[in-house]
Coordinates of C-alpha atoms in Angstrom, one line a residue:
X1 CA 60.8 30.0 15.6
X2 CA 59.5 29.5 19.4
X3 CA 59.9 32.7 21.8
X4 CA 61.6 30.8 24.5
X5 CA 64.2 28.0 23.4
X6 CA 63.5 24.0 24.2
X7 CA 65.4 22.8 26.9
X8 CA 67.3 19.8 26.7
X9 CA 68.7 17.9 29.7
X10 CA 71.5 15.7 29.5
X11 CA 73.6 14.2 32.4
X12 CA 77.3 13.0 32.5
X13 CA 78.8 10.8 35.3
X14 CA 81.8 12.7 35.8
X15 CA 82.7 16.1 37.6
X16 CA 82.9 19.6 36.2
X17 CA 84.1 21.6 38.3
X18 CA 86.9 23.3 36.7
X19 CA 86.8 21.9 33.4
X20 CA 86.3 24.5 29.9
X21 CA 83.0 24.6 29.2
X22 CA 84.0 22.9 25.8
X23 CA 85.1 19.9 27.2
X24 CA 82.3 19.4 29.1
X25 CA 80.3 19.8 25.9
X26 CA 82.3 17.0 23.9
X27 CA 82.1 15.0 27.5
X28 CA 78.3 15.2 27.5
X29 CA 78.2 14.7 23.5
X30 CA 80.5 11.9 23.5
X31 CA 78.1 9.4 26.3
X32 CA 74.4 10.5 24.3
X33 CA 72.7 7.9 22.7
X34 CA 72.0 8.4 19.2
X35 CA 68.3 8.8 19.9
X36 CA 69.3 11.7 22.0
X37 CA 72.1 13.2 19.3
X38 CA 68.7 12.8 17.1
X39 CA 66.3 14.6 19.1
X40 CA 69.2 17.8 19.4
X41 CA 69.3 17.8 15.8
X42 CA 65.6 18.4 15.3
X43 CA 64.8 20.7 17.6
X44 CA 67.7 22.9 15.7
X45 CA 66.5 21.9 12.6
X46 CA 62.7 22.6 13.4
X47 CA 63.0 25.9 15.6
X48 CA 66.3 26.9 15.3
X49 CA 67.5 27.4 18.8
X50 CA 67.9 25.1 21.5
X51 CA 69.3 25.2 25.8
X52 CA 71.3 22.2 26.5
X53 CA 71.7 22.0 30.2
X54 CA 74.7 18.9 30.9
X55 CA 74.0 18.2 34.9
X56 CA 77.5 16.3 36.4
X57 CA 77.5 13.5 38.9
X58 CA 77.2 16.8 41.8
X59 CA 74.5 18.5 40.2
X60 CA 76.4 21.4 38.5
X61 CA 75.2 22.8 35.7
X62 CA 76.4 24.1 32.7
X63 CA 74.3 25.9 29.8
X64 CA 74.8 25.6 26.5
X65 CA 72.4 27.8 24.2
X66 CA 72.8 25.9 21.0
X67 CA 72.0 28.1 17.6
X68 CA 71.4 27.4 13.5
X69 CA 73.7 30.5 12.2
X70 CA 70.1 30.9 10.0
X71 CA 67.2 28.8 9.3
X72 CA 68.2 28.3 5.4
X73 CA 71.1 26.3 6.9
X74 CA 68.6 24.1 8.0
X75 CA 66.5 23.6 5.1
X76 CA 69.7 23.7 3.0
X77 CA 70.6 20.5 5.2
X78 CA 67.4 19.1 5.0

């Protein structure tokens, strides 16, 4: 595992302001190519931990630190 986590930017069209952090998660999921969805899953799968940072059409920003509960979830999956 890496001391500090990859960082992983992804950008939705749409305004956050005001929206649960949850939705803005399934808004940014929901518009990533799959190349993209790919890349998330390695870095988790690889070191374990992960920052996504969505960016909105203003330039908000909303962090998500993204976490394997353990690493043998990962192997188990791989």
């Amino acid at each position: 595992m890496v001391d500090e986590p990859i960082e992983i930017v992804w950008s939705v069209s749409e305004h956050t302001e005001g929206l649960n952090p949850y939705f803005v998660w399934g808004m940014a999921v929901r518009t990533r190519r799959n190349e993209e969805l790919t890349r998330l899953l390695d870095v988790l799968e690889i070191n374990g931990v992960c920052n996504v940072v969505v960016f909105d059409a203003l330039g908000r920003e909303t962090l998500f630190p993204c976490e394997l509960p353990s690493r043998q979830l990962a192997e188990a999956v791989a």
